[in-house]
Amino acid sequence: MYEQDSYASSIRELGKQYRIHEIGLKDYVDGQPLPEDVFSFLREARVFENLAPGNSAVGVQSVSRWLVALREVGALDNTSVHIMTTQSLIIYALQFAGEDQRLRQQLQEMLELDKHACFCLTEAGGGSDAAGMQTTVFREDGGYRIQGEKCMIMNAGFADYFLVAARLSDVEGYDGITLFLVDRDTPGLTVFPHTETCGVTGVPINRIAFNDVRVPRERLVGQEGKGWKILMKVLNCTRPGVGAAALGAARTAMERAAVYGKDRVCFGKPLNKNAVLQGKFAEMTLAWESGWLMVERAGRCLDEGRSGQTAISAMAKIAATDAAKLVVDRSLDFFGGYGYLREVGMERFYRDVRVCTIYDGTNDILRGLVAGSQLKSCVEHA
Ligand SMILES: Cc1cc2nc3c(=O)[nH]c(=O)nc-3n(C[C@H](O)[C@H](O)[C@H](O)COP(=O)(O)OP(=O)(O)OC[C@H]3O[C@@H](n4cnc5c(N)ncnc54)[C@H](O)[C@@H]3O)c2cc1C
C-alpha cells in the first residue's frame, strides 16, 4: 500500500502543494470550467508522459507507471483522476489506430493537456451491448455524416474532441463499428446540460446528440469497421486504470478510518483496539493489497506485450474495484452514524467508488468475458 516509490511520493507531494484533495469536494457547475489548478497539477506532475508513444510492445511507454500515477491521483482527488482516465482512453485509441499520422497533432495536444477529450460509446438503448448501437455513420463525398445520440459521457462538458463510435449504415454488428475524432464546434453536435449523478460529482457527465454531423475523412480513427478491434485493445489498458484509481480513493478512506479509530473511544478504549474492528481492518487491507497485485500484474502484462491481456485486464478491474467497494464500505463503518453524514465526507468515497464497477464494462460483463476465456483455456490445457 505504501511501497517506497519515489514516483508515487512525488505525485502525492505535488498534489498536496496544489491542495488538489480539496478540489474534489466541489461539485461541477454546468457550463463552468473546471478549476485551472487541476490541469496545472496534472501538467506539472507530467503524468501523461507515461502514455507518450514509446517502444514497448503495446506502443505506449509505461502502463505500470501510469497505474501508479492513477492510484496516487485517485487518492488525492476524484475529479483529476477522471480527467486522466477519460483522456487516456482517447490517447490510447489514437495510438492503436495504426501507423496513420493524420491525427498526430491532436494526439500531441492531448498528451500535453492543451486539449481535452471525451469518449462517446454508450447509448440510451444499451451500454453493454455495443454491437446493437444505433448511432449510424453514412459515407459521403470527402467524408462521413453521423446521426444518433450518446449518453452518460464523462468530461463532455469541457471536451474539445469527441471520440465517437458509430456503426456504418450498411454493416451490422461489431464489424460496422467505426471511430471518429469530432471537434466540439462541429455543426449538428449538441451537448446537453450536465446529468446529476450519485457520485463523481466534480466532473460533467452529459447526453450528446449528433444531428447530421459531418466529419472529414482525415478524422476517421483507424479504418472503417475496425473501431471495435481498436476499442478492445484500448479497454485492455484502461480497465486496470479504473481499478488503480478506485484503489487510490479506497486507500484514503482507510487512512481516515484508521485516524478516526485511533481517537474515538467506545466502551473505554479506542476503536482501533477493538478486535472486531481490527478484523475489519485486516479484511480491508487484504482486499486492497489483492486488488493492487492484480492491477500491477495487468500493468506488467501490458508493458511486456504478453498474451492474455484481455482476461488479465478484466480480472484486474473486477478485483480492484470490488476491493475498493468493500474498503470504502468498511471504512464508513468505523465512523458509525457519522460516516453517513455528508459533512464528515466519508459517504463521498462510497458514492465515488461505486461507479468504478459500472463503467469501462460492468464487472458482470467482465465476469462473463473472464469465464469465456478461462473455460476455453482450461479445456485446452486439461
Ligand atoms: C458516471 C458515469 C460515467 C460514464 N462515462 C461514460 C463515458 O465517458 N463514455 C461512455 O461511452 N459511457 C460512459 N458511461 C456509461 C457506462 O459505460 C454504461 O453505463 C455501462 O457500460 C453499462 O451500460 P448500461 O448502463 O446501458 O447498462 P446495460 O447494458 O443496460 O446493463 C444493465 C445491467 O445488466 C447487466 N448485464 C447486461 N447484459 C449482461 C450480460 N450479458 N451478462 C451479465 N450481466 C449483464 C449489466 O452488467 C448491468 O448491471 C458512464 C456511466 C456512468 C454512470
Tab-separated table of C-alpha atoms and ligand atoms in Angstrom:
chain	number	residue	atom	x	y	z
A	1	MET	CA	0.000	0.000	0.000
A	2	TYR	CA	2.829	2.366	0.807
A	3	GLU	CA	5.789	0.844	-1.029
A	4	GLN	CA	8.840	3.097	-1.214
A	5	ASP	CA	8.238	4.556	-4.605
A	6	SER	CA	9.699	7.974	-5.291
A	7	TYR	CA	7.413	8.467	-8.282
A	8	ALA	CA	4.319	7.904	-6.138
A	9	SER	CA	5.542	10.202	-3.388
A	10	SER	CA	6.430	12.971	-5.838
A	11	ILE	CA	2.828	12.953	-7.143
A	12	ARG	CA	1.463	12.905	-3.597
A	13	GLU	CA	3.642	15.845	-2.555
A	14	LEU	CA	2.863	17.936	-5.622
A	15	GLY	CA	-0.857	17.251	-5.224
A	16	LYS	CA	-0.708	18.456	-1.646
A	17	GLN	CA	1.075	21.639	-2.731
A	18	TYR	CA	-1.765	22.328	-5.160
A	19	ARG	CA	-4.260	21.391	-2.394
A	20	ILE	CA	-5.735	19.112	-5.012
A	21	HIS	CA	-7.509	16.978	-2.387
A	22	GLU	CA	-9.800	19.924	-1.615
A	23	ILE	CA	-10.842	20.473	-5.222
A	24	GLY	CA	-12.575	17.113	-5.444
A	25	LEU	CA	-15.002	18.208	-2.750
A	26	LYS	CA	-16.611	20.712	-5.100
A	27	ASP	CA	-19.484	19.728	-7.366
A	28	TYR	CA	-19.353	20.522	-11.068
A	29	VAL	CA	-21.445	23.537	-12.054
A	30	ASP	CA	-22.896	23.321	-15.530
A	31	GLY	CA	-21.045	25.382	-18.110
A	32	GLN	CA	-18.304	26.473	-15.728
A	33	PRO	CA	-14.707	25.495	-16.431
A	34	LEU	CA	-13.014	23.122	-14.019
A	35	PRO	CA	-10.547	24.742	-11.614
A	36	GLU	CA	-7.358	25.531	-13.553
A	37	ASP	CA	-5.311	24.062	-10.675
A	38	VAL	CA	-6.472	20.577	-11.638
A	39	PHE	CA	-4.864	20.938	-15.059
A	40	SER	CA	-1.788	22.781	-13.750
A	41	PHE	CA	-1.202	19.959	-11.260
A	42	LEU	CA	-1.573	17.217	-13.885
A	43	ARG	CA	0.730	19.080	-16.278
A	44	GLU	CA	3.382	19.699	-13.642
A	45	ALA	CA	3.173	16.084	-12.453
A	46	ARG	CA	3.755	15.114	-16.135
A	47	VAL	CA	1.542	12.085	-15.712
A	48	PHE	CA	0.626	11.937	-19.399
A	49	GLU	CA	4.272	11.384	-20.336
A	50	ASN	CA	3.676	7.753	-19.354
A	51	LEU	CA	1.369	7.439	-22.351
A	52	ALA	CA	3.614	9.079	-24.949
A	53	PRO	CA	4.495	6.843	-27.887
A	54	GLY	CA	7.470	4.684	-26.987
A	55	ASN	CA	8.906	1.357	-27.907
A	56	SER	CA	7.142	-1.089	-25.638
A	57	ALA	CA	5.037	-3.865	-27.064
A	58	VAL	CA	1.738	-2.056	-26.702
A	59	GLY	CA	3.089	1.120	-28.260
A	60	VAL	CA	2.905	3.169	-25.102
A	61	GLN	CA	5.672	3.923	-22.710
A	62	SER	CA	4.756	2.604	-19.330
A	63	VAL	CA	1.380	1.287	-18.331
A	64	SER	CA	2.757	0.265	-14.920
A	65	ARG	CA	3.935	3.779	-14.080
A	66	TRP	CA	0.670	5.210	-15.362
A	67	LEU	CA	-1.213	2.906	-12.985
A	68	VAL	CA	0.834	4.190	-10.040
A	69	ALA	CA	0.015	7.759	-11.117
A	70	LEU	CA	-3.699	6.932	-11.290
A	71	ARG	CA	-3.610	5.370	-7.828
A	72	GLU	CA	-1.906	8.406	-6.319
A	73	VAL	CA	-4.091	10.991	-8.040
A	74	GLY	CA	-7.152	8.872	-7.190
A	75	ALA	CA	-6.105	9.037	-3.545
A	76	LEU	CA	-5.990	12.829	-3.746
A	77	ASP	CA	-8.895	13.863	-5.904
A	78	ASN	CA	-11.706	12.241	-7.752
A	79	THR	CA	-12.050	14.984	-10.360
A	80	SER	CA	-8.441	14.989	-11.566
A	81	VAL	CA	-8.332	11.223	-11.803
A	82	HIS	CA	-11.357	11.095	-14.080
A	83	ILE	CA	-9.776	13.612	-16.393
A	84	MET	CA	-6.822	11.229	-16.558
A	85	THR	CA	-8.812	8.021	-17.132
A	86	THR	CA	-11.018	9.526	-19.844
A	87	GLN	CA	-8.246	11.391	-21.646
A	88	SER	CA	-6.065	8.263	-21.613
A	89	LEU	CA	-8.728	6.300	-23.410
A	90	ILE	CA	-8.647	8.653	-26.393
A	91	ILE	CA	-4.834	8.831	-26.329
A	92	TYR	CA	-4.612	5.031	-26.440
A	93	ALA	CA	-7.189	4.891	-29.258
A	94	LEU	CA	-5.227	7.309	-31.452
A	95	GLN	CA	-2.057	5.309	-30.881
A	96	PHE	CA	-3.680	1.944	-31.563
A	97	ALA	CA	-5.311	3.268	-34.722
A	98	GLY	CA	-2.191	2.328	-36.661
A	99	GLU	CA	0.758	3.981	-38.385
A	100	ASP	CA	-1.589	6.659	-39.536
A	101	GLN	CA	-0.033	10.043	-38.769
A	102	ARG	CA	-3.067	12.176	-39.610
A	103	LEU	CA	-4.044	12.663	-36.001
A	104	ARG	CA	-0.544	13.187	-34.636
A	105	GLN	CA	-1.149	16.857	-33.840
A	106	GLN	CA	-4.346	16.091	-31.890
A	107	LEU	CA	-2.566	13.292	-30.026
A	108	GLN	CA	0.196	15.676	-29.011
A	109	GLU	CA	-2.314	18.291	-27.830
A	110	MET	CA	-3.983	15.685	-25.627
A	111	LEU	CA	-0.704	14.377	-24.222
A	112	GLU	CA	0.189	17.932	-23.245
A	113	LEU	CA	-3.300	18.503	-21.835
A	114	ASP	CA	-3.744	21.539	-24.091
A	115	LYS	CA	-6.929	19.921	-25.382
A	116	HIS	CA	-9.415	17.691	-23.584
A	117	ALA	CA	-11.304	14.722	-24.928
A	118	CYS	CA	-14.281	12.528	-24.122
A	119	PHE	CA	-15.320	9.071	-25.244
A	120	CYS	CA	-18.786	8.534	-26.747
A	121	LEU	CA	-19.850	4.887	-26.832
A	122	THR	CA	-22.885	4.400	-24.554
A	123	GLU	CA	-26.396	4.965	-25.867
A	124	ALA	CA	-29.774	5.025	-24.162
A	125	GLY	CA	-30.650	1.676	-25.781
A	126	GLY	CA	-27.698	-0.093	-24.136
A	127	GLY	CA	-24.154	0.417	-22.947
A	128	SER	CA	-23.005	-3.167	-22.549
A	129	ASP	CA	-24.199	-4.416	-25.929
A	130	ALA	CA	-22.173	-2.140	-28.183
A	131	ALA	CA	-22.932	-4.202	-31.288
A	132	GLY	CA	-26.511	-3.014	-31.041
A	133	MET	CA	-25.601	0.671	-31.223
A	134	GLN	CA	-27.951	2.888	-33.186
A	135	THR	CA	-25.669	5.834	-33.906
A	136	THR	CA	-25.102	5.488	-37.622
A	137	VAL	CA	-22.457	6.783	-39.978
A	138	PHE	CA	-23.131	7.361	-43.674
A	139	ARG	CA	-20.378	7.696	-46.276
A	140	GLU	CA	-20.415	10.956	-48.217
A	141	ASP	CA	-18.152	12.671	-50.719
A	142	GLY	CA	-14.946	13.582	-48.877
A	143	GLY	CA	-16.041	12.131	-45.569
A	144	TYR	CA	-18.889	10.949	-43.375
A	145	ARG	CA	-22.131	12.030	-41.733
A	146	ILE	CA	-23.029	10.873	-38.197
A	147	GLN	CA	-26.568	10.595	-36.870
A	148	GLY	CA	-27.507	9.453	-33.369
A	149	GLU	CA	-27.293	10.065	-29.630
A	150	LYS	CA	-24.961	9.112	-26.810
A	151	CYS	CA	-25.474	9.364	-23.060
A	152	MET	CA	-23.544	9.385	-19.763
A	153	ILE	CA	-20.454	10.840	-21.430
A	154	MET	CA	-17.889	11.920	-18.902
A	155	ASN	CA	-15.959	15.178	-19.451
A	156	ALA	CA	-18.183	16.142	-22.402
A	157	GLY	CA	-18.961	19.423	-20.640
A	158	PHE	CA	-15.482	20.756	-21.360
A	159	ALA	CA	-14.041	18.403	-24.023
A	160	ASP	CA	-12.563	19.814	-27.225
A	161	TYR	CA	-12.535	16.451	-29.005
A	162	PHE	CA	-15.178	13.716	-29.027
A	163	LEU	CA	-14.068	10.171	-29.842
A	164	VAL	CA	-17.285	8.798	-31.296
A	165	ALA	CA	-18.145	5.163	-32.004
A	166	ALA	CA	-20.752	4.812	-34.744
A	167	ARG	CA	-21.937	1.928	-36.935
A	168	LEU	CA	-21.605	2.041	-40.724
A	169	SER	CA	-25.068	2.268	-42.250
A	170	ASP	CA	-24.542	-0.843	-44.395
A	171	VAL	CA	-22.740	-3.148	-41.914
A	172	GLU	CA	-24.386	-4.931	-38.959
A	173	GLY	CA	-22.857	-5.572	-35.532
A	174	TYR	CA	-19.268	-5.173	-34.375
A	175	ASP	CA	-17.916	-5.249	-37.952
A	176	GLY	CA	-19.580	-1.916	-38.650
A	177	ILE	CA	-18.252	-0.037	-35.631
A	178	THR	CA	-16.031	2.831	-36.707
A	179	LEU	CA	-14.311	5.570	-34.692
A	180	PHE	CA	-14.114	9.291	-35.425
A	181	LEU	CA	-12.488	12.235	-33.700
A	182	VAL	CA	-15.016	15.051	-33.857
A	183	ASP	CA	-14.405	18.702	-32.925
A	184	ARG	CA	-16.700	20.195	-30.322
A	185	ASP	CA	-17.793	23.079	-32.552
A	186	THR	CA	-18.861	20.854	-35.468
A	187	PRO	CA	-22.353	21.879	-36.635
A	188	GLY	CA	-25.003	19.374	-35.511
A	189	LEU	CA	-23.166	18.318	-32.338
A	190	THR	CA	-25.177	19.257	-29.223
A	191	VAL	CA	-24.009	18.745	-25.648
A	192	PHE	CA	-26.990	18.701	-23.271
A	193	PRO	CA	-26.773	20.008	-19.685
A	194	HIS	CA	-24.809	18.075	-17.074
A	195	THR	CA	-26.597	14.963	-15.793
A	196	GLU	CA	-26.607	14.766	-11.992
A	197	THR	CA	-25.124	11.566	-10.617
A	198	CYS	CA	-24.770	9.666	-7.343
A	199	GLY	CA	-21.004	10.236	-7.162
A	200	VAL	CA	-18.026	11.619	-9.120
A	201	THR	CA	-19.853	14.922	-8.855
A	202	GLY	CA	-16.820	17.051	-9.726
A	203	VAL	CA	-16.876	16.080	-13.405
A	204	PRO	CA	-19.511	16.790	-16.052
A	205	ILE	CA	-21.495	13.886	-17.489
A	206	ASN	CA	-23.675	14.671	-20.496
A	207	ARG	CA	-26.015	13.420	-23.163
A	208	ILE	CA	-24.891	14.292	-26.693
A	209	ALA	CA	-26.795	14.453	-29.968
A	210	PHE	CA	-25.219	14.061	-33.393
A	211	ASN	CA	-27.590	15.533	-35.894
A	212	ASP	CA	-26.121	15.142	-39.381
A	213	VAL	CA	-22.644	15.835	-38.037
A	214	ARG	CA	-20.248	15.995	-40.993
A	215	VAL	CA	-16.761	14.629	-40.386
A	216	PRO	CA	-13.913	14.833	-42.919
A	217	ARG	CA	-12.085	11.656	-43.917
A	218	GLU	CA	-8.978	12.795	-42.001
A	219	ARG	CA	-10.913	12.376	-38.734
A	220	LEU	CA	-11.524	8.677	-39.232
A	221	VAL	CA	-9.602	6.922	-36.415
A	222	GLY	CA	-8.063	3.773	-37.882
A	223	GLN	CA	-10.064	2.148	-40.650
A	224	GLU	CA	-13.727	1.731	-41.411
A	225	GLY	CA	-15.188	-1.174	-39.439
A	226	LYS	CA	-12.094	-1.591	-37.245
A	227	GLY	CA	-13.369	0.531	-34.352
A	228	TRP	CA	-14.312	-2.352	-32.078
A	229	LYS	CA	-10.912	-4.022	-32.503
A	230	ILE	CA	-9.215	-0.758	-31.519
A	231	LEU	CA	-11.535	-0.298	-28.550
A	232	MET	CA	-10.835	-3.802	-27.256
A	233	LYS	CA	-7.104	-3.014	-27.184
A	234	VAL	CA	-7.797	0.349	-25.564
A	235	LEU	CA	-10.001	-1.156	-22.854
A	236	ASN	CA	-7.304	-3.699	-22.027
A	237	CYS	CA	-5.192	-0.704	-20.997
A	238	THR	CA	-7.855	1.427	-19.335
A	239	ARG	CA	-9.601	-1.231	-17.224
A	240	PRO	CA	-6.702	-1.768	-14.787
A	241	GLY	CA	-6.547	2.038	-14.627
A	242	VAL	CA	-10.101	2.249	-13.341
A	243	GLY	CA	-9.065	-0.267	-10.682
A	244	ALA	CA	-5.974	1.759	-9.754
A	245	ALA	CA	-7.986	4.981	-9.431
A	246	ALA	CA	-10.596	3.251	-7.245
A	247	LEU	CA	-7.899	1.759	-5.003
A	248	GLY	CA	-6.387	5.218	-4.575
A	249	ALA	CA	-9.680	6.579	-3.241
A	250	ALA	CA	-10.125	3.476	-1.084
A	251	ARG	CA	-6.709	3.945	0.471
A	252	THR	CA	-7.600	7.479	1.539
A	253	ALA	CA	-10.875	6.203	3.030
A	254	MET	CA	-8.905	3.591	5.005
A	255	GLU	CA	-6.462	6.199	6.261
A	256	ARG	CA	-9.349	8.298	7.534
A	257	ALA	CA	-10.893	5.273	9.238
A	258	ALA	CA	-7.583	4.491	10.969
A	259	VAL	CA	-7.164	8.076	12.182
A	260	TYR	CA	-10.742	8.227	13.451
A	261	GLY	CA	-10.456	4.824	15.123
A	262	LYS	CA	-7.311	5.928	16.968
A	263	ASP	CA	-9.149	8.685	18.852
A	264	ARG	CA	-12.764	7.595	19.017
A	265	VAL	CA	-13.341	5.893	22.355
A	266	CYS	CA	-16.140	3.323	22.803
A	267	PHE	CA	-16.542	1.123	25.873
A	268	GLY	CA	-13.465	2.733	27.438
A	269	LYS	CA	-10.960	2.125	24.633
A	270	PRO	CA	-10.154	3.462	21.145
A	271	LEU	CA	-11.944	1.725	18.290
A	272	ASN	CA	-8.593	0.590	16.888
A	273	LYS	CA	-8.095	-1.598	19.992
A	274	ASN	CA	-11.356	-3.432	19.384
A	275	ALA	CA	-10.802	-6.941	17.971
A	276	VAL	CA	-13.858	-6.826	15.719
A	277	LEU	CA	-12.735	-3.583	14.117
A	278	GLN	CA	-9.170	-4.855	13.833
A	279	GLY	CA	-10.552	-7.844	11.956
A	280	LYS	CA	-12.385	-5.454	9.702
A	281	PHE	CA	-9.186	-3.515	9.081
A	282	ALA	CA	-7.336	-6.717	8.222
A	283	GLU	CA	-10.093	-7.635	5.780
A	284	MET	CA	-9.811	-4.200	4.144
A	285	THR	CA	-6.034	-4.415	3.893
A	286	LEU	CA	-6.127	-7.876	2.355
A	287	ALA	CA	-8.741	-6.842	-0.189
A	288	TRP	CA	-6.796	-3.711	-1.088
A	289	GLU	CA	-3.464	-5.498	-1.499
A	290	SER	CA	-5.016	-8.329	-3.533
A	291	GLY	CA	-6.668	-5.811	-5.838
A	292	TRP	CA	-3.434	-3.901	-6.296
A	293	LEU	CA	-1.487	-7.096	-7.036
A	294	MET	CA	-3.888	-7.812	-9.894
A	295	VAL	CA	-3.546	-4.260	-11.207
A	296	GLU	CA	0.259	-4.489	-11.085
A	297	ARG	CA	0.161	-7.837	-12.847
A	298	ALA	CA	-2.030	-6.428	-15.614
A	299	GLY	CA	0.355	-3.477	-15.974
A	300	ARG	CA	3.348	-5.798	-16.399
A	301	CYS	CA	1.455	-7.982	-18.856
A	302	LEU	CA	0.650	-4.916	-20.979
A	303	ASP	CA	4.141	-3.425	-20.741
A	304	GLU	CA	5.736	-6.700	-21.808
A	305	GLY	CA	3.183	-7.303	-24.566
A	306	ARG	CA	2.301	-10.723	-23.181
A	307	SER	CA	-0.684	-12.739	-24.384
A	308	GLY	CA	-3.918	-12.972	-22.414
A	309	GLN	CA	-4.159	-9.206	-21.861
A	310	THR	CA	-7.936	-9.075	-22.178
A	311	ALA	CA	-8.628	-11.554	-19.384
A	312	ILE	CA	-5.926	-10.185	-17.051
A	313	SER	CA	-7.104	-6.609	-17.531
A	314	ALA	CA	-10.713	-7.568	-16.914
A	315	MET	CA	-9.742	-9.531	-13.784
A	316	ALA	CA	-7.678	-6.595	-12.533
A	317	LYS	CA	-10.621	-4.245	-12.916
A	318	ILE	CA	-13.017	-6.641	-11.193
A	319	ALA	CA	-10.639	-7.453	-8.328
A	320	ALA	CA	-9.557	-3.856	-7.720
A	321	THR	CA	-12.944	-2.161	-7.970
A	322	ASP	CA	-14.708	-4.840	-5.899
A	323	ALA	CA	-11.931	-4.465	-3.309
A	324	ALA	CA	-12.290	-0.677	-3.338
A	325	LYS	CA	-16.051	-1.010	-2.875
A	326	LEU	CA	-15.510	-3.255	0.152
A	327	VAL	CA	-12.867	-0.964	1.623
A	328	VAL	CA	-14.949	2.231	1.412
A	329	ASP	CA	-17.950	0.395	2.859
A	330	ARG	CA	-15.988	-0.940	5.857
A	331	SER	CA	-14.175	2.403	6.320
A	332	LEU	CA	-17.540	4.095	6.623
A	333	ASP	CA	-18.452	1.586	9.361
A	334	PHE	CA	-15.638	2.922	11.543
A	335	PHE	CA	-17.454	6.240	11.747
A	336	GLY	CA	-20.790	4.742	12.783
A	337	GLY	CA	-23.625	7.188	12.107
A	338	TYR	CA	-21.137	9.976	11.427
A	339	GLY	CA	-19.931	8.078	8.393
A	340	TYR	CA	-23.342	8.593	6.891
A	341	LEU	CA	-23.351	12.365	7.388
A	342	ARG	CA	-22.408	14.383	4.358
A	343	GLU	CA	-20.391	16.909	6.393
A	344	VAL	CA	-17.974	14.176	7.562
A	345	GLY	CA	-17.029	13.329	3.974
A	346	MET	CA	-16.881	9.521	4.202
A	347	GLU	CA	-20.062	8.858	2.230
A	348	ARG	CA	-18.443	10.662	-0.718
A	349	PHE	CA	-15.908	7.822	-1.123
A	350	TYR	CA	-18.761	5.363	-1.030
A	351	ARG	CA	-20.607	7.169	-3.849
A	352	ASP	CA	-17.487	7.906	-5.905
A	353	VAL	CA	-16.059	4.399	-5.939
A	354	ARG	CA	-19.390	2.801	-6.817
A	355	VAL	CA	-19.275	3.823	-10.461
A	356	CYS	CA	-15.943	2.074	-11.000
A	357	THR	CA	-17.707	-1.300	-11.054
A	358	ILE	CA	-20.060	0.030	-13.753
A	359	TYR	CA	-18.156	1.845	-16.495
A	360	ASP	CA	-15.427	0.614	-18.861
A	361	GLY	CA	-17.504	-2.599	-18.988
A	362	THR	CA	-19.573	-3.530	-15.943
A	363	ASN	CA	-17.959	-6.055	-13.638
A	364	ASP	CA	-20.706	-8.545	-14.542
A	365	ILE	CA	-19.991	-8.225	-18.247
A	366	LEU	CA	-16.288	-8.655	-17.482
A	367	ARG	CA	-17.003	-11.763	-15.398
A	368	GLY	CA	-18.643	-13.222	-18.488
A	369	LEU	CA	-15.572	-12.316	-20.525
A	370	VAL	CA	-13.201	-13.898	-17.985
A	371	ALA	CA	-15.305	-17.069	-17.815
A	372	GLY	CA	-15.372	-17.353	-21.618
A	373	SER	CA	-11.622	-17.048	-21.946
A	374	GLN	CA	-10.678	-19.213	-18.951
A	375	LEU	CA	-13.138	-22.030	-19.706
A	376	LYS	CA	-11.616	-22.312	-23.170
A	377	SER	CA	-8.082	-22.199	-21.811
A	378	CYS	CA	-8.811	-24.823	-19.099
A	379	VAL	CA	-10.349	-27.204	-21.614
A	380	GLU	CA	-7.353	-26.774	-23.936
A	381	HIS	CA	-4.843	-27.437	-21.157
A	382	ALA	CA	-6.699	-30.305	-19.454
B	1	LIG	C1	-20.643	8.222	-14.026
B	1	LIG	C2	-20.655	7.501	-15.341
B	1	LIG	C3	-19.741	7.857	-16.323
B	1	LIG	C4	-19.772	7.229	-17.561
B	1	LIG	N1	-18.900	7.642	-18.529
B	1	LIG	C5	-19.032	7.138	-19.776
B	1	LIG	C6	-18.250	7.677	-20.845
B	1	LIG	O1	-17.423	8.580	-20.658
B	1	LIG	N2	-18.430	7.181	-22.087
B	1	LIG	C7	-19.333	6.186	-22.351
B	1	LIG	O2	-19.448	5.792	-23.500
B	1	LIG	N3	-20.080	5.643	-21.351
B	1	LIG	C8	-19.965	6.108	-20.086
B	1	LIG	N4	-20.746	5.609	-19.077
B	1	LIG	C9	-21.709	4.561	-19.361
B	1	LIG	C10	-21.295	3.170	-18.860
B	1	LIG	O3	-20.181	2.710	-19.568
B	1	LIG	C11	-22.514	2.234	-19.009
B	1	LIG	O4	-23.481	2.665	-18.057
B	1	LIG	C12	-22.182	0.775	-18.802
B	1	LIG	O5	-21.391	0.293	-19.862
B	1	LIG	C13	-23.428	-0.093	-18.683
B	1	LIG	O6	-24.328	0.160	-19.711
B	1	LIG	P1	-25.868	0.432	-19.361
B	1	LIG	O7	-25.911	1.457	-18.301
B	1	LIG	O8	-26.598	0.705	-20.622
B	1	LIG	O9	-26.376	-0.922	-18.731
B	1	LIG	P2	-26.955	-2.194	-19.532
B	1	LIG	O10	-26.039	-2.539	-20.646
B	1	LIG	O11	-28.388	-1.949	-19.844
B	1	LIG	O12	-26.856	-3.325	-18.412
B	1	LIG	C14	-27.714	-3.299	-17.256
B	1	LIG	C15	-27.228	-4.322	-16.234
B	1	LIG	O13	-27.340	-5.642	-16.770
B	1	LIG	C16	-26.091	-6.294	-16.718
B	1	LIG	N5	-25.955	-7.115	-17.926
B	1	LIG	C17	-26.362	-6.803	-19.185
B	1	LIG	N6	-26.049	-7.790	-20.022
B	1	LIG	C18	-25.404	-8.739	-19.296
B	1	LIG	C19	-24.803	-9.991	-19.602
B	1	LIG	N7	-24.765	-10.475	-20.839
B	1	LIG	N8	-24.219	-10.676	-18.589
B	1	LIG	C20	-24.224	-10.194	-17.328
B	1	LIG	N9	-24.769	-9.006	-16.975
B	1	LIG	C21	-25.350	-8.293	-17.945
B	1	LIG	C22	-25.046	-5.200	-16.656
B	1	LIG	O14	-23.868	-5.641	-16.014
B	1	LIG	C23	-25.766	-4.135	-15.849
B	1	LIG	O15	-25.597	-4.428	-14.491
B	1	LIG	C24	-20.721	6.191	-17.811
B	1	LIG	C25	-21.612	5.817	-16.815
B	1	LIG	C26	-21.595	6.465	-15.593
B	1	LIG	C27	-22.601	6.061	-14.545
